[in-house]
Amino acid sequence: MNSESTPGLDVLLQNARRRAGLTQAQLAGLATVSVRAIRDLEQGRVRNPRKETLKLLANAMRMSDARRIELELAADAHAAGRVLRSLYSAELAAPPTPLRPLVGRRGELETLTDRLDRHDRLLTLVGLPGVGKSRLALEAASVLHARDRMPVLWVPMDRAPDAGPEQGPQAPLAGWVRSLIHDGDRFEELTSVIGDKPTLIVLDGFDDSASALPALLNLLRACERLKIIVTSRRVTQPPAGRLLPLAPLPAPAPTGSALPGDSLVAGRPAVELMLSYVSHMRPDLLPTDAVTTAVAHICHRVDGIPRALEAAASWLLLYSPDQLLQIARSTPLLLVDGVTPATAEPGATLSEQLGAALTELDDRTAGLLTTLAALPEPWTVDAAARADGRPLTETARDVHGLLLRGLVRQHATEPGGPVGFTVLNLVRELMAARRPAADLVGAAD
């Protein structure tokens, strides 16, 4: 970005103060900086202020990360750009460290890394809240970083505006990415740093990627070896690159036909994952056949959604596995937010986020989902079209949309057999909870 098009420190500081609704005297009082110092900065008399002074002013005005970086670079843009370009490497830009091993996603991980290794440069992982999109993207980023020494810019897009400043050497670059997406700024700075270096950007929790698609495509054109992964709860139109839907972990209901010695863990990654949560929550509970069977049934009732499994395990401080299973059979929604929800913010619990996914459906798709929930499972697309009374192509299109949203899932079928589907148990529970009282009375009759 050339000097003619880039606002100077004086202009940036004035604009920031006015956005904050502060006079020079008010800002001076909040920042413990003299009015004269602020006036000299805004009039361009001081070109290289102390970093501590800029920090005090930025804190007083509650500036965002991107705005802080903009202010700092305006004070010493040449040096900052030179340092970032010279240090940009796998060591400077590394993904966050995973807190626990990845369970049950080997196939999805191989698919994701294979597509990135080949020709796909813009991929969107889409699925329900809590299904593990971020964890899968993190594993793929870690593989590329370790195997290829590829720099990774991990950018949380759902970061709260009032969150504290990010730490680490890649924080300025993450701020530039957000600034590009939200304001269209920092394109030249990003392209000058990334250049022709192989790089992976992960936009985590970006549910409105359609508006940023032009900026992302321009960045991909300018940086020919750049790749981008987006994680999103929503399917946007147009989609951000190739869509990779992520379903919950397989969690079939245990049957009574198991032979002696058969394992309820083998081939059931949801059970394996929940047992790991159980061992952390209740080390005294050994994975006996009785405990494993109860866990397998609970996993089925909460659909194998990793976040729901962790939340359900938290109740083991209050209930035995058998008691927890009874709750899962009667009111599984009670379990999915955990004993103590991770946050008290409205709309942040898993049950609320699942409910929001239903609310976002249009009337036609919501009506189809109601029809599908009443069908014997597993059902086929042909059976869905007959029950819905619409042409096969229209029903198939809507079922595909429900699959992408994660509200229905494929059912394990025999080789060569028709593809079957089921509606998630938690989705059924939410739909039943929202039915009008008159409908419930009619159903009882």
Tab-separated table of C-alpha atoms in Angstrom:
chain	number	residue	atom	x	y	z
A	1	MET	CA	0.000	0.000	0.000
A	2	ASN	CA	1.623	3.237	-1.076
A	3	SER	CA	1.988	6.315	1.060
A	4	GLU	CA	-0.517	8.336	-0.935
A	5	SER	CA	-3.336	5.867	-0.245
A	6	THR	CA	-2.424	5.000	3.332
A	7	PRO	CA	-3.707	7.289	6.103
A	8	GLY	CA	-0.958	8.618	8.336
A	9	LEU	CA	-0.738	8.219	12.091
A	10	ASP	CA	-2.300	11.656	12.594
A	11	VAL	CA	-5.418	10.827	10.547
A	12	LEU	CA	-5.777	7.334	12.029
A	13	LEU	CA	-5.591	8.682	15.572
A	14	GLN	CA	-8.146	11.422	14.897
A	15	ASN	CA	-10.548	8.943	13.275
A	16	ALA	CA	-10.157	6.469	16.130
A	17	ARG	CA	-10.816	9.116	18.763
A	18	ARG	CA	-13.927	10.339	16.943
A	19	ARG	CA	-15.256	6.799	16.549
A	20	ALA	CA	-14.816	6.403	20.292
A	21	GLY	CA	-16.776	9.636	20.834
A	22	LEU	CA	-14.019	11.261	22.891
A	23	THR	CA	-12.549	14.731	23.011
A	24	GLN	CA	-8.797	15.174	23.266
A	25	ALA	CA	-9.196	16.054	26.945
A	26	GLN	CA	-11.352	12.985	27.645
A	27	LEU	CA	-8.903	10.711	25.859
A	28	ALA	CA	-6.020	12.254	27.776
A	29	GLY	CA	-7.761	11.514	31.068
A	30	LEU	CA	-8.531	7.900	30.155
A	31	ALA	CA	-5.092	7.149	28.720
A	32	THR	CA	-3.051	9.154	31.291
A	33	VAL	CA	-1.399	10.937	28.374
A	34	SER	CA	-1.165	14.730	28.190
A	35	VAL	CA	-3.531	16.707	25.973
A	36	ARG	CA	-0.501	18.314	24.362
A	37	ALA	CA	0.925	14.914	23.389
A	38	ILE	CA	-2.377	13.895	21.767
A	39	ARG	CA	-2.644	17.248	19.962
A	40	ASP	CA	0.916	16.944	18.626
A	41	LEU	CA	0.200	13.417	17.367
A	42	GLU	CA	-3.035	14.432	15.638
A	43	GLN	CA	-1.343	17.428	14.010
A	44	GLY	CA	1.491	15.322	12.683
A	45	ARG	CA	4.202	16.968	14.764
A	46	VAL	CA	5.302	13.625	16.227
A	47	ARG	CA	6.068	10.880	13.704
A	48	ASN	CA	7.597	8.206	15.927
A	49	PRO	CA	5.797	8.088	19.282
A	50	ARG	CA	6.773	5.651	21.992
A	51	LYS	CA	5.088	2.245	21.725
A	52	GLU	CA	3.810	2.580	25.284
A	53	THR	CA	2.037	5.813	24.372
A	54	LEU	CA	0.258	4.138	21.452
A	55	LYS	CA	-0.725	1.225	23.671
A	56	LEU	CA	-2.234	3.539	26.296
A	57	LEU	CA	-4.231	5.405	23.645
A	58	ALA	CA	-5.432	2.208	21.950
A	59	ASN	CA	-6.542	0.716	25.283
A	60	ALA	CA	-8.409	3.883	26.218
A	61	MET	CA	-10.278	3.861	22.892
A	62	ARG	CA	-10.879	0.070	23.060
A	63	MET	CA	-9.519	-0.395	19.565
A	64	SER	CA	-9.879	-3.719	17.774
A	65	ASP	CA	-6.844	-5.844	16.974
A	66	ALA	CA	-6.835	-4.758	13.342
A	67	ARG	CA	-7.055	-1.076	14.267
A	68	ARG	CA	-4.241	-1.430	16.790
A	69	ILE	CA	-2.000	-2.998	14.187
A	70	GLU	CA	-2.924	-0.254	11.733
A	71	LEU	CA	-1.937	2.373	14.277
A	72	GLU	CA	1.350	0.663	15.101
A	73	LEU	CA	2.279	0.182	11.449
A	74	ALA	CA	1.460	3.794	10.677
A	75	ALA	CA	3.974	4.794	13.325
A	76	ASP	CA	6.677	2.516	11.889
A	77	ALA	CA	5.225	0.843	8.810
A	78	HIS	CA	8.493	0.319	6.933
A	79	ALA	CA	10.229	-1.448	9.792
A	80	ALA	CA	7.182	-3.577	10.704
A	81	GLY	CA	6.625	-4.727	7.130
A	82	ARG	CA	10.292	-5.547	6.667
A	83	VAL	CA	10.387	-7.571	9.886
A	84	LEU	CA	7.241	-9.550	9.041
A	85	ARG	CA	8.493	-10.350	5.532
A	86	SER	CA	11.900	-11.436	6.780
A	87	LEU	CA	10.553	-13.571	9.657
A	88	TYR	CA	7.540	-15.066	7.885
A	89	SER	CA	8.020	-18.825	8.106
A	90	ALA	CA	6.600	-21.977	9.692
A	91	GLU	CA	8.163	-20.878	12.975
A	92	LEU	CA	6.431	-17.491	12.916
A	93	ALA	CA	3.039	-18.852	11.803
A	94	ALA	CA	2.116	-22.085	13.555
A	95	PRO	CA	-1.349	-23.531	14.283
A	96	PRO	CA	-2.589	-23.775	17.872
A	97	THR	CA	-1.536	-26.867	19.779
A	98	PRO	CA	-4.315	-29.521	19.931
A	99	LEU	CA	-5.415	-30.241	23.503
A	100	ARG	CA	-6.343	-33.878	22.856
A	101	PRO	CA	-5.892	-36.527	20.138
A	102	LEU	CA	-8.233	-36.634	17.179
A	103	VAL	CA	-10.624	-39.595	17.451
A	104	GLY	CA	-12.566	-41.237	14.658
A	105	ARG	CA	-11.810	-38.823	11.836
A	106	ARG	CA	-9.028	-40.624	9.955
A	107	GLY	CA	-11.029	-40.831	6.719
A	108	GLU	CA	-12.141	-37.206	6.850
A	109	LEU	CA	-8.593	-36.066	7.648
A	110	GLU	CA	-7.169	-37.987	4.701
A	111	THR	CA	-9.817	-36.522	2.399
A	112	LEU	CA	-9.156	-32.981	3.583
A	113	THR	CA	-5.355	-33.161	3.342
A	114	ASP	CA	-5.548	-34.997	0.011
A	115	ARG	CA	-7.676	-32.244	-1.506
A	116	LEU	CA	-5.283	-29.606	-0.205
A	117	ASP	CA	-2.323	-31.569	-1.584
A	118	ARG	CA	-3.910	-31.722	-5.010
A	119	HIS	CA	-5.713	-28.818	-6.627
A	120	ASP	CA	-8.307	-27.487	-4.183
A	121	ARG	CA	-7.213	-24.180	-2.671
A	122	LEU	CA	-10.470	-23.052	-1.028
A	123	LEU	CA	-12.406	-25.575	1.067
A	124	THR	CA	-15.295	-25.150	3.489
A	125	LEU	CA	-15.931	-27.637	6.288
A	126	VAL	CA	-19.643	-27.360	7.040
A	127	GLY	CA	-21.699	-29.074	9.722
A	128	LEU	CA	-23.654	-28.770	12.934
A	129	PRO	CA	-22.287	-26.863	15.930
A	130	GLY	CA	-20.105	-29.095	18.085
A	131	VAL	CA	-19.538	-31.707	15.373
A	132	GLY	CA	-15.761	-31.182	15.306
A	133	LYS	CA	-15.110	-28.896	12.318
A	134	SER	CA	-12.499	-26.801	14.109
A	135	ARG	CA	-10.748	-29.860	15.520
A	136	LEU	CA	-10.516	-31.492	12.084
A	137	ALA	CA	-9.245	-28.278	10.482
A	138	LEU	CA	-6.675	-27.968	13.275
A	139	GLU	CA	-5.439	-31.512	12.670
A	140	ALA	CA	-5.112	-30.878	8.931
A	141	ALA	CA	-3.269	-27.625	9.612
A	142	SER	CA	-0.940	-29.411	12.029
A	143	VAL	CA	-0.201	-32.108	9.431
A	144	LEU	CA	0.720	-29.564	6.741
A	145	HIS	CA	2.742	-27.485	9.191
A	146	ALA	CA	4.751	-30.456	10.467
A	147	ARG	CA	5.109	-32.346	7.179
A	148	ASP	CA	5.687	-29.478	4.745
A	149	ARG	CA	6.905	-26.727	7.109
A	150	MET	CA	3.980	-24.690	5.831
A	151	PRO	CA	3.138	-21.439	7.659
A	152	VAL	CA	-0.397	-21.539	9.089
A	153	LEU	CA	-2.443	-18.446	9.910
A	154	TRP	CA	-5.186	-19.548	12.307
A	155	VAL	CA	-7.858	-16.826	12.355
A	156	PRO	CA	-10.835	-17.230	14.771
A	157	MET	CA	-13.633	-15.388	12.979
A	158	ASP	CA	-16.088	-15.590	15.891
A	159	ARG	CA	-13.731	-13.672	18.173
A	160	ALA	CA	-15.678	-11.278	20.434
A	161	PRO	CA	-15.095	-7.571	19.651
A	162	ASP	CA	-14.233	-6.830	23.282
A	163	ALA	CA	-11.829	-9.758	23.650
A	164	GLY	CA	-8.332	-8.907	24.751
A	165	PRO	CA	-5.514	-8.573	22.225
A	166	GLU	CA	-4.218	-11.751	20.636
A	167	GLN	CA	-0.786	-12.906	21.630
A	168	GLY	CA	2.032	-14.345	19.549
A	169	PRO	CA	4.019	-13.267	16.516
A	170	GLN	CA	1.273	-14.111	14.003
A	171	ALA	CA	-1.317	-11.873	15.717
A	172	PRO	CA	-0.669	-8.924	13.328
A	173	LEU	CA	-1.188	-11.181	10.323
A	174	ALA	CA	-4.444	-12.590	11.744
A	175	GLY	CA	-5.574	-9.003	12.294
A	176	TRP	CA	-4.782	-8.173	8.682
A	177	VAL	CA	-6.843	-11.150	7.483
A	178	ARG	CA	-9.859	-9.993	9.520
A	179	SER	CA	-9.400	-6.450	8.257
A	180	LEU	CA	-9.355	-7.694	4.656
A	181	ILE	CA	-12.520	-9.741	5.159
A	182	HIS	CA	-14.523	-7.166	7.110
A	183	ASP	CA	-13.284	-3.876	5.619
A	184	GLY	CA	-11.428	-4.768	2.427
A	185	ASP	CA	-8.208	-3.375	3.916
A	186	ARG	CA	-4.666	-4.784	4.226
A	187	PHE	CA	-4.652	-6.625	0.897
A	188	GLU	CA	-1.261	-5.236	-0.146
A	189	GLU	CA	0.274	-5.944	3.241
A	190	LEU	CA	-0.894	-9.559	3.240
A	191	THR	CA	0.211	-10.264	-0.309
A	192	SER	CA	3.618	-8.688	0.321
A	193	VAL	CA	4.212	-10.961	3.334
A	194	ILE	CA	2.737	-14.203	1.944
A	195	GLY	CA	3.955	-13.681	-1.627
A	196	ASP	CA	4.790	-16.980	-3.306
A	197	LYS	CA	5.336	-18.897	-0.057
A	198	PRO	CA	3.139	-21.978	0.541
A	199	THR	CA	0.678	-20.879	3.230
A	200	LEU	CA	-2.521	-22.149	4.817
A	201	ILE	CA	-5.099	-19.729	6.226
A	202	VAL	CA	-7.841	-21.215	8.430
A	203	LEU	CA	-10.909	-19.017	8.915
A	204	ASP	CA	-12.465	-20.754	11.906
A	205	GLY	CA	-16.135	-20.178	12.702
A	206	PHE	CA	-16.841	-18.047	9.628
A	207	ASP	CA	-20.592	-18.406	9.083
A	208	ASP	CA	-20.977	-15.532	6.594
A	209	SER	CA	-18.277	-16.354	4.069
A	210	ALA	CA	-20.351	-15.394	1.003
A	211	SER	CA	-19.793	-11.668	1.574
A	212	ALA	CA	-16.026	-12.188	1.791
A	213	LEU	CA	-15.728	-14.510	-1.227
A	214	PRO	CA	-14.486	-11.824	-3.664
A	215	ALA	CA	-11.739	-10.751	-1.237
A	216	LEU	CA	-10.693	-14.375	-0.664
A	217	LEU	CA	-10.569	-15.104	-4.412
A	218	ASN	CA	-8.463	-11.991	-5.035
A	219	LEU	CA	-6.067	-13.081	-2.295
A	220	LEU	CA	-5.797	-16.554	-3.834
A	221	ARG	CA	-5.052	-15.051	-7.240
A	222	ALA	CA	-2.331	-12.807	-5.828
A	223	CYS	CA	-0.727	-15.576	-3.715
A	224	GLU	CA	-0.521	-18.571	-6.027
A	225	ARG	CA	0.576	-21.074	-3.359
A	226	LEU	CA	-1.963	-20.009	-0.728
A	227	LYS	CA	-4.682	-22.402	0.464
A	228	ILE	CA	-7.699	-21.518	2.629
A	229	ILE	CA	-9.919	-23.649	4.889
A	230	VAL	CA	-13.195	-22.196	6.177
A	231	THR	CA	-15.205	-23.811	8.980
A	232	SER	CA	-18.866	-22.858	9.026
A	233	ARG	CA	-22.207	-23.919	10.462
A	234	ARG	CA	-24.047	-22.613	7.404
A	235	VAL	CA	-24.001	-23.357	3.693
A	236	THR	CA	-23.666	-19.965	2.020
A	237	GLN	CA	-24.619	-19.069	-1.527
A	238	PRO	CA	-22.339	-18.949	-3.363
A	239	PRO	CA	-20.300	-21.383	-1.270
A	240	ALA	CA	-16.703	-20.590	-0.380
A	241	GLY	CA	-15.001	-23.120	-2.622
A	242	ARG	CA	-15.593	-26.864	-2.404
A	243	LEU	CA	-17.912	-27.992	0.400
A	244	LEU	CA	-16.884	-30.840	2.681
A	245	PRO	CA	-19.827	-31.762	4.950
A	246	LEU	CA	-18.831	-33.167	8.336
A	247	ALA	CA	-21.325	-35.559	9.925
A	248	PRO	CA	-21.363	-36.565	13.603
A	249	LEU	CA	-19.292	-39.583	14.613
A	250	PRO	CA	-20.942	-42.937	13.834
A	251	ALA	CA	-23.006	-44.009	16.849
A	252	PRO	CA	-25.288	-46.919	15.911
A	253	ALA	CA	-27.530	-48.283	18.609
A	254	PRO	CA	-26.124	-51.450	20.230
A	255	THR	CA	-28.059	-54.567	19.347
A	256	GLY	CA	-28.705	-57.708	21.326
A	257	SER	CA	-27.064	-59.885	18.663
A	258	ALA	CA	-23.472	-59.276	19.758
A	259	LEU	CA	-21.381	-62.408	20.168
A	260	PRO	CA	-19.166	-63.082	23.205
A	261	GLY	CA	-15.932	-61.183	22.844
A	262	ASP	CA	-17.397	-58.582	20.457
A	263	SER	CA	-16.320	-55.045	21.290
A	264	LEU	CA	-18.695	-52.097	21.498
A	265	VAL	CA	-15.699	-49.799	20.959
A	266	ALA	CA	-14.277	-51.263	17.761
A	267	GLY	CA	-15.671	-49.347	14.811
A	268	ARG	CA	-17.545	-46.987	17.147
A	269	PRO	CA	-15.405	-43.841	17.460
A	270	ALA	CA	-18.156	-42.022	19.373
A	271	VAL	CA	-17.957	-44.653	22.119
A	272	GLU	CA	-14.157	-44.447	22.172
A	273	LEU	CA	-14.305	-40.650	22.474
A	274	MET	CA	-16.920	-40.609	25.221
A	275	LEU	CA	-15.065	-43.266	27.200
A	276	SER	CA	-12.041	-40.971	27.166
A	277	TYR	CA	-14.223	-38.201	28.643
A	278	VAL	CA	-15.604	-40.657	31.197
A	279	SER	CA	-12.085	-41.637	32.306
A	280	HIS	CA	-11.190	-37.980	32.872
A	281	MET	CA	-14.411	-37.203	34.713
A	282	ARG	CA	-14.661	-40.438	36.710
A	283	PRO	CA	-11.292	-42.257	36.919
A	284	ASP	CA	-12.939	-44.744	39.286
A	285	LEU	CA	-15.289	-45.983	36.543
A	286	LEU	CA	-13.622	-48.881	34.758
A	287	PRO	CA	-14.718	-49.596	31.153
A	288	THR	CA	-16.615	-52.750	32.051
A	289	ASP	CA	-19.126	-54.282	29.662
A	290	ALA	CA	-21.973	-52.640	31.603
A	291	VAL	CA	-20.375	-49.175	31.509
A	292	THR	CA	-19.417	-49.499	27.845
A	293	THR	CA	-22.923	-50.644	26.899
A	294	ALA	CA	-24.505	-47.688	28.713
A	295	VAL	CA	-22.040	-45.298	27.044
A	296	ALA	CA	-22.799	-46.786	23.618
A	297	HIS	CA	-26.539	-46.201	24.102
A	298	ILE	CA	-25.927	-42.624	25.327
A	299	CYS	CA	-23.741	-41.938	22.283
A	300	HIS	CA	-26.560	-43.090	20.034
A	301	ARG	CA	-29.129	-40.916	21.791
A	302	VAL	CA	-26.998	-37.755	21.431
A	303	ASP	CA	-26.072	-38.667	17.842
A	304	GLY	CA	-22.309	-38.994	18.311
A	305	ILE	CA	-21.800	-35.217	18.312
A	306	PRO	CA	-18.411	-34.754	20.037
A	307	ARG	CA	-19.410	-31.667	21.993
A	308	ALA	CA	-22.585	-33.411	23.179
A	309	LEU	CA	-20.563	-36.453	24.268
A	310	GLU	CA	-18.268	-34.310	26.377
A	311	ALA	CA	-21.231	-32.483	27.892
A	312	ALA	CA	-23.049	-35.736	28.687
A	313	ALA	CA	-19.956	-37.128	30.425
A	314	SER	CA	-19.850	-34.097	32.728
A	315	TRP	CA	-23.097	-35.326	34.338
A	316	LEU	CA	-21.324	-38.414	35.657
A	317	LEU	CA	-20.314	-36.440	38.719
A	318	LEU	CA	-24.013	-36.511	39.661
A	319	TYR	CA	-25.355	-39.725	38.116
A	320	SER	CA	-24.290	-43.289	37.476
A	321	PRO	CA	-23.944	-44.466	33.856
A	322	ASP	CA	-27.291	-46.298	34.122
A	323	GLN	CA	-29.027	-43.196	35.493
A	324	LEU	CA	-27.478	-41.120	32.738
A	325	LEU	CA	-28.756	-43.590	30.166
A	326	GLN	CA	-32.303	-43.232	31.479
A	327	ILE	CA	-32.050	-39.458	31.076
A	328	ALA	CA	-30.626	-39.868	27.574
A	329	ARG	CA	-33.565	-42.067	26.619
A	330	SER	CA	-36.220	-39.695	27.972
A	331	THR	CA	-34.757	-36.170	27.623
A	332	PRO	CA	-31.420	-36.216	25.761
A	333	LEU	CA	-31.470	-32.435	25.304
A	334	LEU	CA	-30.955	-32.118	29.052
A	335	LEU	CA	-27.475	-33.595	28.686
A	336	VAL	CA	-26.006	-31.733	25.717
A	337	ASP	CA	-25.204	-28.447	27.467
A	338	GLY	CA	-23.317	-30.035	30.351
A	339	VAL	CA	-23.805	-29.525	34.070
A	340	THR	CA	-22.292	-26.049	33.775
A	341	PRO	CA	-22.503	-24.534	30.260
A	342	ALA	CA	-19.179	-23.194	29.015
A	343	THR	CA	-20.622	-19.703	28.611
A	344	ALA	CA	-23.658	-17.785	29.832
A	345	GLU	CA	-23.993	-15.779	26.594
A	346	PRO	CA	-27.456	-16.086	24.991
A	347	GLY	CA	-27.535	-18.521	22.076
A	348	ALA	CA	-24.157	-20.043	22.949
A	349	THR	CA	-25.223	-23.432	24.341
A	350	LEU	CA	-25.300	-26.438	22.043
A	351	SER	CA	-29.060	-26.919	22.385
A	352	GLU	CA	-29.627	-23.258	21.469
A	353	GLN	CA	-27.304	-23.507	18.484
A	354	LEU	CA	-29.037	-26.657	17.262
A	355	GLY	CA	-32.359	-24.890	17.681
A	356	ALA	CA	-31.048	-21.962	15.634
A	357	ALA	CA	-30.148	-24.360	12.826
A	358	LEU	CA	-33.806	-25.425	12.703
A	359	THR	CA	-35.057	-21.849	12.856
A	360	GLU	CA	-32.992	-20.945	9.790
A	361	LEU	CA	-34.869	-23.452	7.610
A	362	ASP	CA	-37.442	-22.084	5.168
A	363	ASP	CA	-41.021	-23.309	5.490
A	364	ARG	CA	-40.730	-25.889	2.706
A	365	THR	CA	-37.564	-27.486	4.072
A	366	ALA	CA	-38.897	-27.395	7.635
A	367	GLY	CA	-42.054	-29.151	6.432
A	368	LEU	CA	-39.985	-31.809	4.686
A	369	LEU	CA	-37.950	-32.404	7.848
A	370	THR	CA	-41.178	-32.931	9.793
A	371	THR	CA	-42.290	-35.469	7.185
A	372	LEU	CA	-38.944	-37.273	7.298
A	373	ALA	CA	-39.027	-37.522	11.085
A	374	ALA	CA	-42.287	-39.491	10.821
A	375	LEU	CA	-40.948	-42.057	8.326
A	376	PRO	CA	-39.709	-45.516	9.371
A	377	GLU	CA	-35.921	-45.447	9.465
A	378	PRO	CA	-33.803	-45.745	7.524
A	379	TRP	CA	-35.694	-44.059	4.704
A	380	THR	CA	-34.598	-43.479	1.112
A	381	VAL	CA	-34.879	-40.368	-1.042
A	382	ASP	CA	-37.563	-42.121	-3.104
A	383	ALA	CA	-39.592	-42.810	0.045
A	384	ALA	CA	-39.124	-39.202	1.132
A	385	ALA	CA	-40.433	-37.910	-2.208
A	386	ARG	CA	-43.502	-40.151	-2.009
A	387	ALA	CA	-44.262	-39.046	1.544
A	388	ASP	CA	-43.660	-35.390	0.720
A	389	GLY	CA	-45.821	-35.473	-2.411
A	390	ARG	CA	-43.322	-33.535	-4.521
A	391	PRO	CA	-41.190	-34.419	-7.567
A	392	LEU	CA	-38.173	-36.584	-6.816
A	393	THR	CA	-35.674	-33.956	-8.008
A	394	GLU	CA	-37.086	-31.291	-5.683
A	395	THR	CA	-37.120	-33.595	-2.663
A	396	ALA	CA	-33.609	-34.874	-3.430
A	397	ARG	CA	-32.339	-31.293	-3.576
A	398	ASP	CA	-33.853	-30.482	-0.188
A	399	VAL	CA	-32.585	-33.714	1.406
A	400	HIS	CA	-29.125	-32.817	0.121
A	401	GLY	CA	-29.437	-29.429	1.815
A	402	LEU	CA	-30.448	-31.078	5.094
A	403	LEU	CA	-27.427	-33.375	4.811
A	404	LEU	CA	-25.096	-30.402	4.355
A	405	ARG	CA	-26.618	-28.744	7.399
A	406	GLY	CA	-26.113	-31.945	9.384
A	407	LEU	CA	-29.758	-32.339	10.398
A	408	VAL	CA	-30.020	-35.746	8.712
A	409	ARG	CA	-27.294	-38.325	8.199
A	410	GLN	CA	-26.579	-41.356	6.067
A	411	HIS	CA	-27.451	-44.684	7.634
A	412	ALA	CA	-25.022	-47.583	7.394
A	413	THR	CA	-26.265	-49.902	4.659
A	414	GLU	CA	-25.316	-53.283	3.283
A	415	PRO	CA	-22.954	-53.314	0.274
A	416	GLY	CA	-24.987	-52.869	-2.891
A	417	GLY	CA	-28.085	-51.822	-0.954
A	418	PRO	CA	-29.952	-48.527	-1.305
A	419	VAL	CA	-28.611	-45.499	0.546
A	420	GLY	CA	-30.691	-44.820	3.635
A	421	PHE	CA	-30.956	-41.792	5.894
A	422	THR	CA	-32.089	-40.897	9.388
A	423	VAL	CA	-33.055	-37.692	11.182
A	424	LEU	CA	-30.824	-36.953	14.173
A	425	ASN	CA	-32.331	-37.853	17.559
A	426	LEU	CA	-31.587	-34.407	18.994
A	427	VAL	CA	-33.271	-32.796	15.986
A	428	ARG	CA	-36.363	-34.919	16.634
A	429	GLU	CA	-36.366	-33.839	20.282
A	430	LEU	CA	-36.093	-30.154	19.330
A	431	MET	CA	-38.889	-30.482	16.789
A	432	ALA	CA	-41.125	-32.208	19.347
A	433	ALA	CA	-40.412	-29.493	21.913
A	434	ARG	CA	-41.515	-26.849	19.394
A	435	ARG	CA	-44.748	-28.536	18.328
A	436	PRO	CA	-47.889	-26.618	19.332
A	437	ALA	CA	-49.865	-28.064	22.217
A	438	ALA	CA	-52.811	-28.814	19.903
A	439	ASP	CA	-50.580	-31.030	17.736
A	440	LEU	CA	-49.384	-32.940	20.784
A	441	VAL	CA	-52.947	-33.539	21.963
A	442	GLY	CA	-53.910	-34.736	18.494
A	443	ALA	CA	-50.956	-37.094	18.374
A	444	ALA	CA	-51.953	-38.510	21.786
A	445	ASP	CA	-55.476	-39.186	20.567
